[in-house]
Coordinates of C-alpha atoms in Angstrom, one line a residue:
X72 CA 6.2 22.0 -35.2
X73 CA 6.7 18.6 -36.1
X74 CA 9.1 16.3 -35.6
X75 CA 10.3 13.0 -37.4
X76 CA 12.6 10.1 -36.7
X77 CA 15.3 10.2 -39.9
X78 CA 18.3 8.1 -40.8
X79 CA 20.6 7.4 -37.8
X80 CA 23.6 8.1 -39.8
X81 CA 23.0 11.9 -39.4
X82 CA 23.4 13.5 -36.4
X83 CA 21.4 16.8 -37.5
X84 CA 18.4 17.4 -40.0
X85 CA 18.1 21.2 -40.8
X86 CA 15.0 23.2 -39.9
X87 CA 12.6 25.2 -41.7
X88 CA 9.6 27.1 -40.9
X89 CA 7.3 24.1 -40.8
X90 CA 9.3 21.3 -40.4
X91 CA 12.0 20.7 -37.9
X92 CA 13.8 17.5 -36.6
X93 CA 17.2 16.5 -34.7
X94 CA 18.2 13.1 -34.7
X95 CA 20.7 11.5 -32.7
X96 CA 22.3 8.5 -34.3
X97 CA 23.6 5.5 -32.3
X98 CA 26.3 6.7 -30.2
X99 CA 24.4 9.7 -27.9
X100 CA 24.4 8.0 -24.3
X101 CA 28.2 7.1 -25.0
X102 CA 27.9 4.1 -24.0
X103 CA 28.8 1.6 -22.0
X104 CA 26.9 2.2 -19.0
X105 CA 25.9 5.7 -19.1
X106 CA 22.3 5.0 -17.6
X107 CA 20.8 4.4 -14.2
X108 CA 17.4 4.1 -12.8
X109 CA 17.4 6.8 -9.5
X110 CA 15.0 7.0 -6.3
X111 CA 13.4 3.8 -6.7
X112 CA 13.8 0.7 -4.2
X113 CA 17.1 -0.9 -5.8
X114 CA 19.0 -0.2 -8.6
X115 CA 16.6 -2.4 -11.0
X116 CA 13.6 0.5 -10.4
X117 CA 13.3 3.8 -10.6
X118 CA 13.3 7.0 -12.8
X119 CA 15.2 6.7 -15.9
X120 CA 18.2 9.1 -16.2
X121 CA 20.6 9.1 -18.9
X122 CA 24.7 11.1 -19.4
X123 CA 25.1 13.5 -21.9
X124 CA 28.7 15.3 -21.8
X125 CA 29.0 14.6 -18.2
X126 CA 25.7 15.3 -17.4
X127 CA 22.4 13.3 -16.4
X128 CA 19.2 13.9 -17.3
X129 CA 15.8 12.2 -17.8
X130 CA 13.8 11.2 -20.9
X131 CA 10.6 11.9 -21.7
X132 CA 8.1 8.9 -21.4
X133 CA 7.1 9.7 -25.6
X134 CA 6.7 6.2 -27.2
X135 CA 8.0 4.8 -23.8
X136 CA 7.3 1.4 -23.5
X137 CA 8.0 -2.2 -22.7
X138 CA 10.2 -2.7 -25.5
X139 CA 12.5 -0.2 -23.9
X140 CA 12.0 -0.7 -20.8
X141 CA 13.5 -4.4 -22.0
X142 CA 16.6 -3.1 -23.6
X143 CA 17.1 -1.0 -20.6
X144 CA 16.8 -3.6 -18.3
X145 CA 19.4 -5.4 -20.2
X146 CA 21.5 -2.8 -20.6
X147 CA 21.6 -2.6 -16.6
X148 CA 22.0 -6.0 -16.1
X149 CA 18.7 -6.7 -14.3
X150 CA 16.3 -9.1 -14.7
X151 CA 12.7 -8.9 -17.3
X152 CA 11.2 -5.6 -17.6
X153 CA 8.0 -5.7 -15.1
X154 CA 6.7 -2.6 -15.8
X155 CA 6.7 1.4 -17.2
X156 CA 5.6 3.2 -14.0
X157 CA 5.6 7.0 -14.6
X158 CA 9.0 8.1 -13.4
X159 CA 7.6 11.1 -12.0
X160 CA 6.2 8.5 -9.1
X161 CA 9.6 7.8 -7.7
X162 CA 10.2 10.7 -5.2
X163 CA 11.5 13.2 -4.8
X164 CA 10.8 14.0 -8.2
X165 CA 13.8 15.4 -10.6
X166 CA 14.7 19.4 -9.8
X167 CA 13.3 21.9 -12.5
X168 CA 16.7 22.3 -13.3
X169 CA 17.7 19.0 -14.5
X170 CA 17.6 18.8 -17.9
X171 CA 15.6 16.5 -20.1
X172 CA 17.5 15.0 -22.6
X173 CA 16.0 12.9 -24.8
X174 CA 12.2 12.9 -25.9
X175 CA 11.7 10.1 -27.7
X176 CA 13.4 6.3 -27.6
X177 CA 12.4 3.6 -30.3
X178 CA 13.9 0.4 -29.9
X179 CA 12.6 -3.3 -31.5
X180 CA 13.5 -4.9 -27.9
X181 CA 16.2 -6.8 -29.2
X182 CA 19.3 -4.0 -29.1
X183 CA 21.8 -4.9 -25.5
X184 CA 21.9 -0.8 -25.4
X185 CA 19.7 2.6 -25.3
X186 CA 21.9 3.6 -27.3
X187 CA 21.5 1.4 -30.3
X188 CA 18.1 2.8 -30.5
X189 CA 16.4 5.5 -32.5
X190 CA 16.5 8.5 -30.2
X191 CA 15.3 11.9 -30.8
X192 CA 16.5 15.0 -28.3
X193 CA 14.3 16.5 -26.2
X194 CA 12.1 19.6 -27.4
X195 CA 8.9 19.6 -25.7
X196 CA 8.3 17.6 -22.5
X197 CA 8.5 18.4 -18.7
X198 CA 9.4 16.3 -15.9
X199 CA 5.7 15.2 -14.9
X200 CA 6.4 13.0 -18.3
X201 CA 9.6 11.5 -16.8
X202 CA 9.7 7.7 -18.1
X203 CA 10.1 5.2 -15.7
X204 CA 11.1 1.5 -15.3
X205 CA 10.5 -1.3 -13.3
X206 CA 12.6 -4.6 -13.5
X207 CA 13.3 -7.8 -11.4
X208 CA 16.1 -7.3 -9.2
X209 CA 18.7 -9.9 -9.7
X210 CA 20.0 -9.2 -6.3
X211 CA 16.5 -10.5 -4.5
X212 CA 14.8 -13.7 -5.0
X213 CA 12.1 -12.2 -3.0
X214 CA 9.9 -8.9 -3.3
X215 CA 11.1 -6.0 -0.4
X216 CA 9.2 -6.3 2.5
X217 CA 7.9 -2.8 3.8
X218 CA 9.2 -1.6 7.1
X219 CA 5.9 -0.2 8.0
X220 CA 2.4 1.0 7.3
X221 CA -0.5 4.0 7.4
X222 CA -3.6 5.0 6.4
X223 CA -3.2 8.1 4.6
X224 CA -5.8 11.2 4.1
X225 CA -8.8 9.7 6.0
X226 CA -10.8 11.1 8.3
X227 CA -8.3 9.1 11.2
X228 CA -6.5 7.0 12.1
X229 CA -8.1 4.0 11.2
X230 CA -9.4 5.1 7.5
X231 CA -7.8 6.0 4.5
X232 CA -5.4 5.3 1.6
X233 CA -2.7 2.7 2.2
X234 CA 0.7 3.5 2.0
X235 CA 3.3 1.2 3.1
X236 CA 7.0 2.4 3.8
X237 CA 10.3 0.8 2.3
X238 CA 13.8 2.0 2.9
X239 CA 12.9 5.5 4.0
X240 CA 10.6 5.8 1.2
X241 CA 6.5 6.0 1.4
X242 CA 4.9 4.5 -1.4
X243 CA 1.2 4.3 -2.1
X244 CA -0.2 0.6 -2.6
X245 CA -1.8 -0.9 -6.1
X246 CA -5.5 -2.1 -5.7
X247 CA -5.4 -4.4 -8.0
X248 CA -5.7 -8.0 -6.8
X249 CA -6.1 -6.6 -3.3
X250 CA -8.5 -8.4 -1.0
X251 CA -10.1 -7.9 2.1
X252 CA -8.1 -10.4 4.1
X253 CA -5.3 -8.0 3.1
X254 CA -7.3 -5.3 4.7
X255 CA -7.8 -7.4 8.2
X256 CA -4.4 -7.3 8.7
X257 CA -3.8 -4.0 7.8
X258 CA -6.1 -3.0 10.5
X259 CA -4.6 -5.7 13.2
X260 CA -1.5 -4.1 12.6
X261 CA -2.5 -0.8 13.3
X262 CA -4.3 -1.7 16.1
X263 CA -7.9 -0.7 14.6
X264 CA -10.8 -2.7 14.9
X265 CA -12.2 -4.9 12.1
X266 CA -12.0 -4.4 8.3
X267 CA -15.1 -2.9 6.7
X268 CA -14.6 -2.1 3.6
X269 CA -11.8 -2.1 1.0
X270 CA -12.0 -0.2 -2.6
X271 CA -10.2 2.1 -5.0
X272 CA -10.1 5.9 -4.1
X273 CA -10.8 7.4 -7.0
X274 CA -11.6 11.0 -5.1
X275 CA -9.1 13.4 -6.4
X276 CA -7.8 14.5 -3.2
X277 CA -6.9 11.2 -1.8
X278 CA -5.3 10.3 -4.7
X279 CA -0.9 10.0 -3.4
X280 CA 1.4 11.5 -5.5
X281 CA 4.0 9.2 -4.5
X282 CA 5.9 5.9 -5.9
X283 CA 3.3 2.5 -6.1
X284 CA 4.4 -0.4 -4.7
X285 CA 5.3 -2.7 -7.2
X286 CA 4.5 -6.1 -5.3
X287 CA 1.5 -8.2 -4.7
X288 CA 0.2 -9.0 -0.8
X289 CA -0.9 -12.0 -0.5
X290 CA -1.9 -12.3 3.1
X291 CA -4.7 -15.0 4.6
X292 CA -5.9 -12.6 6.9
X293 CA -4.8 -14.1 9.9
X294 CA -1.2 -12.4 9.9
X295 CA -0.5 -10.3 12.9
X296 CA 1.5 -7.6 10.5
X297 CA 2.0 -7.3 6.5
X298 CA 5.7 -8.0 6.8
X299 CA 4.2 -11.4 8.2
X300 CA 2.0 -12.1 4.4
X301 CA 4.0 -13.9 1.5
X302 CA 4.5 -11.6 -1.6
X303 CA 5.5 -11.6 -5.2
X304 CA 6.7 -9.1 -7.9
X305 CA 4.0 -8.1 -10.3
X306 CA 3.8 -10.0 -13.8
X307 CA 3.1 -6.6 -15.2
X308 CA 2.0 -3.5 -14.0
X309 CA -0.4 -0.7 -15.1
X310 CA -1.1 0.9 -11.5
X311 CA -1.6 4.8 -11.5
X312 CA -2.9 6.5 -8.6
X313 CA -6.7 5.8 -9.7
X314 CA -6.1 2.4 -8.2
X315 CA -4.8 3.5 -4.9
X316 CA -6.2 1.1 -2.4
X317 CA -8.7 2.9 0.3
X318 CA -9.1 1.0 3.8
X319 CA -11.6 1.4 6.2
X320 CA -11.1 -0.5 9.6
X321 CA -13.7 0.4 12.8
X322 CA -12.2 2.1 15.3
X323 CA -10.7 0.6 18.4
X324 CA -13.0 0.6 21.3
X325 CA -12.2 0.8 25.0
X326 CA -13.3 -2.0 27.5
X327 CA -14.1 -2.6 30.8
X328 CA -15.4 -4.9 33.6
X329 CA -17.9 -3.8 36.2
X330 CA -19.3 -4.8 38.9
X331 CA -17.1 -6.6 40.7
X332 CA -16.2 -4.4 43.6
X333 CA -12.8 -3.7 44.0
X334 CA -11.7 -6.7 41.7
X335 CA -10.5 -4.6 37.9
X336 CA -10.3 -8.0 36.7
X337 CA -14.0 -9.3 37.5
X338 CA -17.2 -8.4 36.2
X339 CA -19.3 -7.3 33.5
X340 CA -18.4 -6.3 29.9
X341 CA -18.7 -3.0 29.0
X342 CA -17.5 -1.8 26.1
X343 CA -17.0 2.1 24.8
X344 CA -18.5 3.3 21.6
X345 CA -18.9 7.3 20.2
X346 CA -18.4 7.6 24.0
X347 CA -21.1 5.4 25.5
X348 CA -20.4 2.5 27.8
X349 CA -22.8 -0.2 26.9
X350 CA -23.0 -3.9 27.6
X351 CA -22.4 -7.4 25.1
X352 CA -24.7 -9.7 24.8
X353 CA -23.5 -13.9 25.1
X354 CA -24.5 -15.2 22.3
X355 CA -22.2 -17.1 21.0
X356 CA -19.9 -16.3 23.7
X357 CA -16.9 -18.7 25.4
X358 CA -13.9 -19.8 26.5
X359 CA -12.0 -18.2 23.6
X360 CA -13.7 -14.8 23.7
X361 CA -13.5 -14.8 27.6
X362 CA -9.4 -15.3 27.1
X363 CA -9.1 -12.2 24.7
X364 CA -10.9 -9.8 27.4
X365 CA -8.7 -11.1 29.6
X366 CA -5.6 -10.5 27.4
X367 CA -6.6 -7.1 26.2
X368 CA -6.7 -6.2 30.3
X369 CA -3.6 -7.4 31.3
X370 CA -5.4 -9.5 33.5
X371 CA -3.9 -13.0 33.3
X372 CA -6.1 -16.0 31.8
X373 CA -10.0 -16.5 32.0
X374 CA -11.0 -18.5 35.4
X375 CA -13.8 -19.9 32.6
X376 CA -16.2 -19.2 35.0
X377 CA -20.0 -21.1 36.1
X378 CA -22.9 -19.6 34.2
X379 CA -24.3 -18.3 37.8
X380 CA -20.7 -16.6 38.8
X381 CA -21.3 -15.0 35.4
X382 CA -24.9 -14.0 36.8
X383 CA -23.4 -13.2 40.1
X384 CA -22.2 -9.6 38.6
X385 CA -26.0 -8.2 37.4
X386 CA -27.8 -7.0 34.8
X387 CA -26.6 -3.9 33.0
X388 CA -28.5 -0.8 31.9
X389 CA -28.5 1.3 28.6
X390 CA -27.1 0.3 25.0
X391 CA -26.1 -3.6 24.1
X392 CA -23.6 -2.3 22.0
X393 CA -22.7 -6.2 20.5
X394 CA -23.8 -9.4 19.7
X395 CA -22.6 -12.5 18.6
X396 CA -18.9 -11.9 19.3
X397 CA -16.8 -14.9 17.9
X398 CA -13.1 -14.9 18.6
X399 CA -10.3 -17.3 17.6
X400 CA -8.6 -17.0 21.2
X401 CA -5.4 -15.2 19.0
X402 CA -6.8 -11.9 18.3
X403 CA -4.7 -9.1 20.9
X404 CA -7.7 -7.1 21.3
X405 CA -11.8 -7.7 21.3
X406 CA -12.5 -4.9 18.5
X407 CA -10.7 -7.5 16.2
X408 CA -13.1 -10.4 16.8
X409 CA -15.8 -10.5 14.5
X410 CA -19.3 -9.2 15.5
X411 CA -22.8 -7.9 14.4
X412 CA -22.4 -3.8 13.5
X413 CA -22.6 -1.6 16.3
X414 CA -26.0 -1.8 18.3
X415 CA -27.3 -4.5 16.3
X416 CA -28.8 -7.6 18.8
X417 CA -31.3 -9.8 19.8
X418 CA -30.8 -9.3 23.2
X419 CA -32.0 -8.4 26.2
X420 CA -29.6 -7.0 29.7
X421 CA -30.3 -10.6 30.8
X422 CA -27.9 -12.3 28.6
X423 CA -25.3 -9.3 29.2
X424 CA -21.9 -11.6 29.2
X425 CA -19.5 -11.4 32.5
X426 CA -15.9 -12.1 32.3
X427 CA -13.8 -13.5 35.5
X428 CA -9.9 -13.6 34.9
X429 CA -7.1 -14.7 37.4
X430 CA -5.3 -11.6 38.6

């Protein structure tokens, strides 16, 4: 069958065998106000649903694009059209149901209504072709801030694809101008070790199926949580769930002093990795490092001790699991501290670093 857009002074073109064609002249959404944009994070963003004879239903994304997207925003009273996500993105996706009303939209941009545009109704199109729009929200000067955060689909806790949480709502985040200081506090927030490596999932099943965030992080890395990093709306968006953004932090690692008799808070540093105890070597080591040990143990602050108290505690035996551990002093926890990969040193159990702290 094919179909054609005809004059919009006729509300029916007859069919025949090969040809076939309804046309809907201006008029069809009834207008005023007889759209919405449903499940997305305000009333600006969303799917696109539209009234017909008291009913709503959605419109297939054929032809959909910024120049209705425009209108539509517009029409809504938001502000400039950001984007055309996929409506079948903003979750939970329409009910088999629901109706899809309209197929095809063709505006110039310029019209203050849907319904001044070319429409054609709905013949052939399911609701994984929902159209979708994304405007600024004249209600916010500022992007939403997500409530909270997960790795997704990994192999733990500490791996996987990152999806962020908004009113209620899970959406998976945009790679696209995502950096690895974005991943450090990702993995500080969830109380992972350091970020190792940050990339597009393109596997097939890691890929979400839910809503993309439609905002930029822009974090320096030194943020305790995401809600802590500045954002922005994007300029324009052309996320799909190929660009899904895929974190991998290093897992948090148990510590330990030993060697100091009865004293918990004395002794040498041991630290717990693919569960083996082994020892970390000084170099580098200090004041700052000493104070996050001491932090992460609920011990009270470093004493700073002598280098022979340090010696006082011995030797250790087995694995040097780390070298050249350099802190900041704000870090809550040593796996977040940067340091050579696991079991890499030049070191031998003479250099193995000792921590005193005051409780």
């Amino acid at each position: 069958m094919v179909s054609a857009f005809c004059d919009p002074s006729h509300d029916i073109i007859a069919s025949t065998q090969h040809f076939a064609a309804v046309c809907i002249r201006p008029g069809f959404l009834e207008s005023p106000s007889r759209v919405r944009l449903v499940e997305g994070p305000h009333r600006c963003e969303g799917r696109v649903e539209v009234q017909k004879k008291g009913q709503w239903g959605t419109v297939c994304d054929d032809g959909w694009d910024k120049n209705e997207v425009a209108v539509l925003c517009r029409e809504l009273g938001c502000g400039d059209a950001n984007g055309t996500p996929s409506g079948y993105l903003y979750g939970p996706p329409a009910e088999k149901e629901q109706a899809v009303l309209i197929q095809e939209i063709r505006c110039t941009g310029t019209e203050d209504t849907l319904a001044q545009c070319e429409q054609e109704a709905a013949y052939d199109c399911s609701h994984d072709k929902d159209a979708g729009a994304s405007c600024e929200n004249p209600e916010s000067s500022f992007s939403p801030v997500p409530e909270n955060i997960r790795l997704a689909d990994g192999p733990g806790h500490c791996k996987g694809r990152v999806e962020v949480k908004h009113q209620d709502q899970w959406y998976s985040m945009c790679q696209s101008d995502w950096s690895l200081r974005t991943a450090k506090v990702v993995c500080r927030q969830l109380g992972c070790g350091r970020a190792v490596l940050t990339k597009k999932r393109c596997h097939k099943p890691a890929q979400g199926r839910r809503p993309i965030w439609l905002s930029q992080m822009l974090c320096s890395g030194r943020e305790a949580t995401l809600q802590n990093c500045p954002s922005r709306p994007w300029g324009s968006n052309s996320c799909n769930h190929d660009g899904d953004t895929w974190v991998e932090c290093e897992d948090a690692f148990a510590l330990r002093l030993v060697g100091g008799g009865d004293k918990l808070c004395s002794g040498r540093l041991e630290v717990l990795h693919k569960g083996v105890w082994g020892s970390v070597c000084d170099d580098g080591w200090g004041e700052k490092e000493d104070q996050v040990v001491c932090k992460q143990l609920g011990c009270g602050q470093s004493l700073c001790p002598s280098f022979k108290d340090r010696k006082s505690h011995g030797p250790g035996v087995g694995r040097i699991w780390l070298d050249d551990v350099h802190c900041s002093g704000e870090e809550q926890s040593l796996e977040q501290c940067q340091h050579r990969f696991w079991g890499y040193h030049d070191c031998t159990h003479q250099e193995d670093v000792a921590v005193i702290c005051s409780e």
